[in-house]
XYZ file of C-alpha atoms in Angstrom:
635
model
C 0.145 0.014 0.094
C 1.344 3.320 -0.501
C -0.020 6.818 0.848
C 0.010 10.342 -1.461
C -0.001 13.605 0.583
C -1.304 16.147 -1.586
C -2.016 19.091 -0.010
C -2.484 23.225 -1.457
C -1.671 24.668 1.792
C 2.389 25.262 2.526
C 2.494 23.527 5.320
C 5.732 20.699 5.724
C 3.617 17.518 4.999
C 4.451 13.807 6.232
C 7.222 11.543 4.925
C 7.606 8.000 5.434
C 9.645 5.866 3.903
C 9.079 2.666 6.562
C 6.959 -1.031 4.577
C 7.018 1.403 1.028
C 5.069 4.117 1.994
C 5.472 7.152 -0.256
C 5.531 10.529 -0.700
C 4.959 13.469 -2.752
C 3.781 17.969 -2.670
C 1.594 18.771 -4.728
C -1.309 20.574 -4.517
C -3.709 23.855 -5.784
C -5.677 26.327 -4.424
C -10.167 25.968 -3.914
C -10.560 28.431 -6.808
C -13.599 29.362 -5.033
C -12.057 30.520 -1.713
C -8.639 31.607 0.158
C -9.818 28.231 1.395
C -7.914 24.590 1.090
C -8.439 22.492 -0.100
C -5.936 18.820 1.888
C -6.261 15.139 0.310
C -4.990 12.329 1.422
C -4.247 10.188 -1.433
C -3.983 5.736 -0.456
C -3.034 3.306 -2.717
C -4.401 0.383 -2.259
C -2.231 -2.969 -2.973
C -5.953 -5.632 -3.824
C -8.005 -6.048 -1.897
C -7.686 -4.663 2.642
C -10.242 -5.749 3.977
C -8.571 -5.779 7.016
C -6.831 -1.943 7.014
C -7.945 0.178 9.244
C -7.813 3.662 8.897
C -8.011 6.568 11.526
C -9.535 9.813 11.448
C -10.135 12.200 14.709
C -11.923 15.713 12.835
C -13.024 19.042 14.436
C -15.344 21.144 12.756
C -13.114 25.029 12.214
C -16.042 27.553 13.372
C -18.459 26.751 16.517
C -22.058 26.453 14.915
C -20.953 26.808 11.129
C -23.501 26.134 8.651
C -21.688 23.089 7.195
C -21.206 20.077 9.015
C -17.155 19.168 9.293
C -16.763 16.100 6.143
C -14.423 14.212 5.221
C -14.552 12.079 2.152
C -13.605 9.120 0.862
C -12.853 8.923 -3.830
C -11.864 6.882 -6.611
C -13.495 6.398 -10.236
C -16.077 4.474 -8.587
C -16.946 6.077 -5.131
C -17.622 9.214 -4.466
C -19.586 9.065 -0.662
C -18.271 10.408 3.422
C -17.071 8.260 5.227
C -16.319 10.382 8.610
C -18.788 13.600 9.408
C -19.027 15.447 12.645
C -20.914 19.102 13.550
C -18.983 19.039 17.166
C -16.491 21.645 17.326
C -14.536 21.156 20.364
C -13.743 17.875 20.856
C -11.997 16.194 18.564
C -14.075 12.991 16.931
C -12.640 9.481 16.678
C -13.632 7.429 13.181
C -12.215 3.702 12.988
C -12.825 3.010 9.260
C -12.378 -0.375 7.351
C -12.072 0.554 3.829
C -12.633 -2.850 1.452
C -11.001 -0.460 -2.328
C -8.672 -2.248 -4.735
C -6.789 -0.048 -6.407
C -5.928 4.029 -5.767
C -7.965 7.160 -3.920
C -8.606 9.675 -1.800
C -9.025 10.904 1.378
C -10.595 14.531 0.861
C -11.603 17.344 2.844
C -12.057 21.486 2.338
C -9.142 23.015 4.872
C -12.222 25.813 5.667
C -15.096 24.054 7.576
C -12.503 20.265 8.508
C -9.477 20.703 10.895
C -8.387 17.750 10.897
C -5.765 16.601 13.779
C -4.546 12.973 13.180
C -5.196 9.890 10.951
C -3.019 6.617 10.574
C -3.862 2.786 9.096
C -2.966 -0.314 10.539
C -2.970 -3.942 9.560
C -3.363 -5.764 12.480
C -2.109 -9.158 11.575
C 0.510 -7.070 11.227
C 0.838 -3.673 13.567
C 2.310 -4.951 16.698
C 5.337 -5.801 14.328
C 5.701 -3.122 12.049
C 3.128 -0.755 14.005
C 0.818 2.156 12.853
C 1.588 3.533 9.475
C 0.963 8.035 10.104
C -0.550 8.979 7.284
C -1.446 13.233 8.167
C -0.643 14.906 10.957
C -1.314 18.029 12.357
C 1.075 20.702 12.366
C -0.474 20.876 15.946
C 0.800 18.385 17.496
C 3.772 17.349 15.754
C 7.013 16.124 17.913
C 10.053 18.128 17.588
C 12.292 16.144 15.769
C 14.740 13.871 17.851
C 16.767 11.177 15.656
C 19.864 10.891 17.955
C 16.899 10.215 20.952
C 16.917 6.669 22.303
C 14.824 7.894 25.344
C 10.866 6.834 24.488
C 8.625 9.390 22.507
C 5.118 9.355 21.780
C 4.318 9.724 18.365
C 2.299 11.825 18.161
C 1.199 14.508 20.535
C 1.550 15.505 24.540
C 2.742 12.726 27.016
C 3.965 12.070 30.997
C 2.027 9.232 32.812
C 2.927 5.883 31.494
C 1.005 3.210 32.200
C 0.028 -0.586 32.370
C 4.149 -1.318 32.242
C 3.888 -5.155 31.489
C 4.611 -8.165 29.963
C 3.007 -10.322 27.803
C 3.469 -12.737 25.334
C 6.971 -11.798 24.034
C 6.179 -8.050 23.867
C 6.329 -6.064 26.860
C 3.258 -3.254 27.079
C 3.770 0.134 27.715
C 0.438 2.470 27.884
C 1.060 6.309 28.883
C -1.216 8.987 29.484
C -1.614 10.716 25.927
C -3.638 13.294 24.192
C -2.675 12.723 20.512
C -4.274 16.701 18.749
C -1.412 19.394 20.368
C 1.632 19.266 22.777
C -0.082 19.641 25.910
C -2.206 18.182 28.274
C -5.135 17.428 27.843
C -8.177 14.878 28.234
C -6.606 12.142 28.735
C -5.799 9.004 26.147
C -4.118 5.949 26.941
C -1.052 6.115 24.036
C -0.170 2.192 23.249
C 3.656 1.000 21.890
C 5.757 -2.356 22.916
C 8.771 -4.021 22.510
C 10.963 -7.035 22.749
C 13.544 -5.588 24.253
C 13.062 -1.893 25.679
C 15.244 -0.243 23.763
C 13.263 0.138 19.909
C 9.371 0.183 19.903
C 6.410 -0.267 17.988
C 3.301 2.470 18.425
C 0.050 1.022 18.113
C -3.184 2.385 17.611
C -4.464 4.707 20.369
C -5.844 1.866 22.935
C -7.559 3.517 24.960
C -10.490 6.837 24.571
C -12.550 9.592 26.893
C -15.961 9.882 27.044
C -16.867 11.932 23.967
C -18.896 14.028 25.743
C -15.961 15.559 27.237
C -14.276 18.809 25.788
C -11.380 20.341 24.858
C -10.940 22.312 28.349
C -12.642 19.162 30.408
C -9.615 18.343 32.997
C -9.851 14.654 33.084
C -10.142 11.844 31.064
C -8.775 7.769 31.091
C -6.155 8.756 33.785
C -3.454 6.302 34.923
C -3.232 2.747 35.818
C -1.528 -0.489 35.647
C -1.961 -3.839 33.861
C -1.553 -7.598 34.682
C -0.749 -10.727 32.365
C -2.522 -14.012 32.211
C -1.834 -16.642 30.475
C -4.315 -15.574 27.629
C -5.306 -12.342 28.579
C -3.653 -8.781 29.635
C -5.965 -7.567 31.876
C -6.314 -3.431 32.040
C -7.441 -0.921 35.722
C -7.549 2.140 35.293
C -9.837 5.637 36.838
C -11.803 7.708 35.037
C -11.601 10.981 36.109
C -13.108 14.898 35.485
C -13.653 17.265 38.260
C -16.807 18.856 38.535
C -18.092 15.082 38.331
C -19.044 13.165 41.344
C -17.435 10.807 42.210
C -14.577 12.434 40.837
C -12.644 9.816 40.225
C -13.347 6.460 39.779
C -11.993 2.499 38.617
C -12.808 0.456 36.035
C -10.998 -2.035 34.058
C -10.712 -3.731 31.271
C -9.037 -5.879 28.436
C -7.264 -7.357 25.646
C -6.337 -10.422 23.869
C -4.845 -9.342 20.891
C -2.407 -6.958 22.452
C -3.526 -4.508 20.193
C -7.606 -3.421 21.086
C -10.080 -3.420 24.004
C -11.829 -7.081 24.222
C -14.811 -5.385 24.609
C -16.299 -2.178 27.003
C -14.759 -1.741 30.222
C -16.281 -1.635 33.044
C -16.573 0.072 36.367
C -14.825 -1.878 39.423
C -14.836 0.035 42.279
C -17.550 3.295 41.468
C -16.182 5.069 45.021
C -13.743 5.826 47.606
C -14.578 4.121 51.115
C -17.093 7.065 52.595
C -16.050 6.572 56.262
C -12.070 8.229 55.956
C -12.973 11.651 54.663
C -11.193 11.237 51.912
C -11.703 14.176 49.331
C -12.742 13.216 45.380
C -8.781 12.706 44.324
C -9.225 9.019 44.290
C -6.469 7.662 41.370
C -3.777 5.140 39.666
C -4.739 1.829 40.710
C -1.685 -0.892 41.007
C -3.139 -4.111 40.472
C 0.049 -6.912 41.949
C -0.644 -10.517 43.653
C 0.036 -10.169 46.874
C 1.990 -12.792 49.517
C -1.382 -14.182 49.907
C -1.897 -15.353 46.497
C -4.883 -12.489 46.286
C -4.414 -9.746 43.959
C -4.622 -6.500 45.766
C -5.740 -2.654 44.202
C -2.379 -0.015 45.643
C -4.590 3.220 45.397
C -3.514 7.126 46.310
C -5.573 9.640 47.724
C -5.733 12.962 50.049
C -7.716 14.157 53.358
C -7.118 17.307 55.536
C -3.873 15.573 56.695
C -1.560 14.976 53.474
C -1.580 11.848 51.182
C -3.246 8.446 51.644
C -2.500 5.171 50.400
C -5.522 2.881 50.329
C -5.278 -0.926 49.709
C -8.067 -3.046 48.594
C -8.038 -6.802 47.401
C -10.562 -9.220 46.125
C -10.623 -12.980 46.445
C -11.603 -13.449 42.550
C -9.106 -14.959 41.523
C -9.536 -13.181 37.750
C -9.417 -10.380 38.757
C -12.485 -9.377 38.223
C -15.349 -8.859 40.790
C -15.384 -8.748 44.379
C -12.944 -5.987 45.386
C -12.803 -4.588 48.570
C -11.290 -1.714 51.222
C -9.061 -3.421 52.836
C -6.857 -1.206 54.171
C -5.423 2.079 54.577
C -1.722 1.065 53.100
C -0.096 4.551 54.300
C 0.155 7.896 55.257
C 2.169 10.861 54.834
C 1.459 14.202 54.994
C 5.388 15.487 55.592
C 6.572 19.457 52.638
C 3.345 20.614 52.735
C 2.693 17.001 50.216
C -1.393 16.663 48.644
C -2.364 13.821 46.724
C 0.129 10.810 47.236
C -0.405 10.173 43.228
C 0.981 7.270 41.700
C 1.075 4.394 44.691
C 2.352 1.069 44.013
C 4.031 -1.612 45.688
C 6.941 -4.340 43.793
C 8.648 -7.375 45.624
C 12.017 -6.160 44.951
C 14.400 -9.619 46.504
C 12.699 -12.466 45.909
C 9.258 -14.220 45.319
C 6.020 -11.824 45.367
C 4.951 -15.300 47.295
C 7.592 -15.307 49.833
C 6.595 -14.754 53.026
C 10.492 -12.693 53.845
C 10.265 -10.866 50.629
C 10.674 -7.340 50.943
C 8.629 -4.581 49.038
C 9.198 -1.435 47.801
C 6.240 1.318 48.969
C 6.852 4.170 46.117
C 4.143 6.760 45.517
C 4.613 10.703 44.386
C 3.941 13.476 47.240
C 2.397 15.826 44.415
C 2.921 19.527 45.410
C 6.127 18.745 48.349
C 8.309 21.103 49.015
C 11.889 20.019 49.976
C 12.836 23.508 51.921
C 16.644 22.397 51.555
C 17.006 22.208 48.314
C 13.348 24.266 46.754
C 12.441 21.062 44.627
C 9.396 19.676 44.291
C 6.920 17.229 44.174
C 9.152 14.318 45.206
C 9.569 11.153 44.535
C 9.664 8.963 47.641
C 9.905 4.586 48.642
C 9.764 2.705 51.315
C 11.217 -1.215 52.031
C 9.681 -3.193 54.169
C 7.121 -5.915 55.011
C 4.123 -6.553 52.965
C 1.936 -9.237 54.649
C -0.934 -8.654 52.306
C -3.110 -6.197 54.855
C -0.204 -4.627 56.700
C 2.325 -2.775 55.414
C 5.449 -2.144 58.000
C 8.329 -0.028 56.738
C 12.210 -0.809 57.231
C 14.294 2.287 55.849
C 12.533 5.071 53.354
C 14.728 6.288 50.958
C 14.259 9.292 47.646
C 13.500 7.794 44.476
C 15.353 9.640 42.190
C 16.816 13.436 43.898
C 16.533 15.346 39.829
C 12.795 14.366 41.268
C 12.219 14.705 37.447
C 11.304 11.139 36.964
C 7.900 10.839 37.786
C 4.737 8.395 38.571
C 7.386 5.406 38.342
C 5.210 1.534 37.630
C 7.106 -1.369 38.058
C 7.170 -5.007 36.647
C 8.001 -7.745 37.874
C 8.644 -11.398 36.801
C 10.107 -13.692 37.639
C 12.453 -14.249 35.251
C 13.592 -10.512 35.493
C 13.022 -9.540 38.910
C 11.455 -6.001 39.024
C 12.099 -2.971 36.422
C 10.439 0.392 36.586
C 9.801 3.194 33.994
C 8.541 6.792 34.848
C 7.600 10.171 32.914
C 11.153 12.321 32.161
C 9.512 15.338 33.975
C 7.762 16.940 36.823
C 4.095 19.136 37.358
C 6.668 22.230 38.462
C 7.906 22.886 35.423
C 4.448 22.142 33.572
C 2.009 24.687 32.990
C -0.790 25.510 30.381
C 1.855 28.241 28.647
C 4.543 25.049 28.419
C 6.075 25.532 24.245
C 6.169 23.101 22.810
C 9.242 22.156 22.841
C 8.608 20.363 26.400
C 10.693 16.758 26.188
C 8.116 14.099 26.909
C 9.185 11.758 27.324
C 9.859 8.938 29.435
C 12.767 7.847 31.528
C 15.608 4.110 30.269
C 14.159 1.808 32.537
C 15.543 0.873 35.606
C 15.868 -2.648 37.546
C 14.758 -2.451 41.304
C 16.756 -4.890 44.011
C 18.035 -4.512 47.285
C 21.795 -3.308 48.303
C 24.411 -6.599 49.323
C 23.995 -5.714 52.951
C 20.201 -5.022 52.335
C 19.365 -1.214 53.792
C 19.546 0.927 50.504
C 17.047 0.195 47.829
C 19.136 0.098 44.132
C 17.871 1.736 40.948
C 20.492 1.186 38.215
C 19.529 0.954 34.039
C 18.708 -2.166 32.406
C 22.270 -3.726 32.041
C 20.852 -5.168 28.080
C 19.275 -1.680 27.142
C 22.653 0.037 28.064
C 24.755 -2.782 26.131
C 22.121 -2.641 23.323
C 22.834 1.590 22.909
C 26.345 1.175 22.866
C 27.560 2.103 19.799
C 31.099 3.443 19.547
C 33.844 4.215 22.734
C 35.077 6.757 22.628
C 38.168 9.009 24.465
C 40.404 6.048 23.985
C 42.899 7.870 24.685
C 41.585 9.258 27.566
C 42.052 13.079 27.863
C 38.923 13.389 29.931
C 41.185 12.401 33.112
C 43.776 15.039 31.769
C 40.805 17.844 31.556
C 40.678 18.154 27.969
C 37.621 18.385 25.867
C 36.021 15.362 24.818
C 33.404 15.722 21.558
C 29.940 13.909 21.611
C 29.746 13.158 17.994
C 26.310 12.561 17.949
C 25.030 14.446 21.236
C 23.941 10.903 23.110
C 26.513 9.424 25.817
C 27.044 7.184 28.402
C 29.763 8.485 31.185
C 31.545 6.914 33.735
C 33.935 7.213 35.956
C 36.081 5.785 39.101
C 37.300 7.536 42.060
C 40.250 6.565 44.835
C 39.568 6.476 48.102
C 36.424 9.407 48.085
C 34.281 8.172 50.763
C 37.803 9.237 52.960
C 39.066 12.803 51.437
C 37.356 15.030 53.200
C 35.971 17.881 50.616
C 35.638 21.083 51.244
C 32.671 22.627 50.194
C 32.795 24.907 47.210
C 31.295 28.941 45.905
C 30.300 29.765 43.177
C 33.337 31.380 41.733
C 34.930 28.934 42.256
C 32.362 26.550 40.921
C 32.858 28.297 37.306
C 35.361 26.439 34.740
C 36.710 30.212 33.906
C 38.774 29.774 38.068
C 42.578 28.748 36.747
C 42.578 27.390 40.015
C 39.423 24.909 39.406
C 41.935 22.066 38.625
C 43.144 22.782 43.048
C 39.874 21.670 44.395
C 38.449 19.809 46.064
C 35.200 18.264 44.269
C 34.734 17.160 40.092
C 32.543 18.349 37.927
C 31.099 17.025 34.828
C 31.179 20.002 32.322
C 28.627 18.682 29.504
C 28.522 21.866 26.904
C 25.355 22.992 25.643
C 24.162 25.581 23.095
C 21.502 26.388 24.727
C 21.694 26.461 28.629
C 25.512 26.856 30.581
C 26.378 26.544 34.046
C 25.316 22.222 32.476
C 27.126 19.162 34.249
C 27.419 16.518 36.975
C 29.396 18.146 40.741
C 30.871 15.289 43.088
C 31.235 18.038 46.570
C 31.573 17.650 50.227
C 27.888 18.254 49.939
C 26.895 15.680 47.557
C 26.207 14.498 44.488
C 24.821 17.431 42.121
C 22.747 18.410 38.893
C 24.164 21.823 37.751
C 22.145 23.883 34.562
C 20.657 27.452 34.498
C 17.505 28.220 33.502
C 15.929 31.593 33.657
C 12.846 32.477 35.413
C 13.240 28.835 37.057
C 12.425 29.240 40.860
C 15.366 27.890 42.438
C 16.527 24.765 44.001
C 19.109 21.959 43.840
C 19.261 18.912 42.645
C 21.668 17.329 45.139
C 21.752 14.022 47.309
C 22.670 15.848 50.284
C 25.573 13.594 52.349
C 26.720 10.981 48.930
C 29.954 10.372 48.711
C 29.917 7.789 45.233
C 32.642 5.109 44.334
C 31.815 5.119 41.470
C 29.666 6.646 38.511
C 28.021 7.065 35.067
C 25.925 10.002 33.006
C 23.007 9.336 30.617
C 22.899 12.043 27.785
C 20.157 12.637 25.966
C 18.417 14.850 23.622
C 16.566 16.827 26.152
C 17.731 14.889 29.540
C 20.614 13.879 31.671
C 20.711 10.855 33.887
C 22.929 10.117 37.031
C 22.905 6.485 38.265
C 26.326 6.381 41.202
C 27.184 3.352 43.538
C 25.092 1.783 41.013
C 22.038 3.195 41.509
C 22.159 3.921 45.400
C 21.135 7.689 44.878
C 19.863 8.166 40.756
C 19.579 12.416 39.848
C 17.088 12.805 36.294
C 17.036 16.279 34.575
C 14.519 17.311 31.788
C 17.033 19.444 29.601
C 14.478 21.714 27.957
C 14.421 22.366 23.587
C 16.163 19.328 21.254
C 19.968 20.967 21.116
C 22.484 18.111 21.962
C 25.001 18.478 23.921
C 27.891 18.502 22.010
C 31.534 17.926 24.373
C 32.207 16.923 28.123
C 35.566 17.687 30.701
C 36.267 17.560 34.113
C 37.486 20.124 36.077
C 38.676 20.743 39.818
C 40.957 17.526 41.727
C 41.371 14.844 38.666
C 43.496 13.603 41.375
C 40.072 11.584 42.488
C 39.490 9.810 39.262
C 41.001 7.146 38.297
C 39.476 6.221 35.670
C 37.486 7.053 32.797
C 35.321 5.215 29.958
C 33.138 6.842 27.202
C 30.244 5.210 24.486
C 28.823 7.015 21.997
C 25.603 5.650 22.460
C 22.879 4.629 18.984
C 19.195 6.315 18.521
C 16.147 4.012 19.113
C 14.048 2.546 16.260
C 10.347 3.627 16.322
C 8.334 1.666 13.713
C 4.907 3.782 13.524
C 6.243 7.767 14.020
C 6.039 10.157 11.461
C 9.032 11.029 9.466
C 9.184 14.660 8.495
C 10.821 15.777 4.730
C 13.392 18.321 5.606
């Protein structure tokens, strides 16, 4: 099948060369109007009985005399296949045309606004992905061809959802608004991977209520997925501010891993009334408990702060019988409100072993750390879970950079516990967020106990890093000499080892001493990896008397320090990608992530400070990930 795009305006059109798709730009102005006609030409090779065409459209103006409509045309047919009089919300159309040869999708730009069109074949979409045929400018993500972090094919993304393994694929669902680079009514985007590096974009899995308009605050909020031998079951929050109840929990299942089998059903209609909670009641995390029964963890709040709720069911299918068991945990520190994206995961053994320790992870929404100014911190408590109560043993932060939010965990006997999160934070988002706001996930991480069982480690997954490595850089060790090392692709893995670091009492550093222009930097008791960026100054990772810190200078940002106070690591691994820095110290004992605005690439790095403390360095250039089903733009 071939797709040709014929447009009459100057908008840059889509050009995908995947799997034989071709494109060209032609066009003529409509002689009766200064508005323009847009045409997409489809060529069907053979009769495509299983091809699906997905279209979103809406009226250009409120109360316009003519409905928005899209036609399909060829020598035999000329008929309207999509029509709506809606103005404030995009209407979803799914078609299965049975056509051979050439056909055209056509609409008049004066009355019809089309946001997104893609096609796919159900029997091959898990391997080949969707085929984007048209994406409006408002929904197009910036191009990041060198990137290796997961990004959606169109529109906005925040929390990852339903992170799971079903059959031969890892499944990643995610909060998505496909029609703009803004947070609006939430959909569930969907992708699969065999290796957690390369991804295949699939059809959007869940849509919000069609009655929601574009200004609605709500939609299909976050949730989780559990894998059965022949079925993946999805649990999520249906949310709408102003409705009572505002949030309730629903379930839907899929057999083919592509579409829901049926309409979703409500499994928990409202929160427990006796606890005097607010209407916040969301983000179901479903797990198999140590008693062999299904449990659901939900986040809420009361007048004091965050509340984490535990539900359970005796139904082995997890489809019914959900009932409230207990308040699992409360937290009112740092001014937090809702305990968002709460979850439990086993971290050192089989979940049905009573000696297994568990990680209780949640985001402290609206929290502020007074020592550093950091916001929306994610914390983890490690402890015992008996199926009803959780007994914490120790606590630490999941990410000192705080730009890893809404963690999702996946446990399997073969892989252990893996986790993924949104590579951003609500504190640096607002309704005026620019289109260059990178929407992506962190690189997937492992989750396990340290050898002394006193710390939780969250390093990147070793096989993921091995697959990304491309070319070893700096073979003559210029980094150890304090010289700049170029980053040809702007992406890199940098590893350094520090000699007797914990026994060297490092001194506090002033802002003047941190400056790379200070000629005496090499004599100071600190180590800093200076990272050159064309738009942002003072970017780097520093280890000093105070701890390990990610430094970067952004204008008009609240003052904050992305620092793990007191950390004294002996090994540091740093991952650079367009739009992000991830730091893993001492095998993930201290992990920090920061989102870098824009799509400019890092250019070079060097070490400054007391270089005698650095005993080893290694730098790898990293390959871009492959994203099937992603739009390719012809420059």
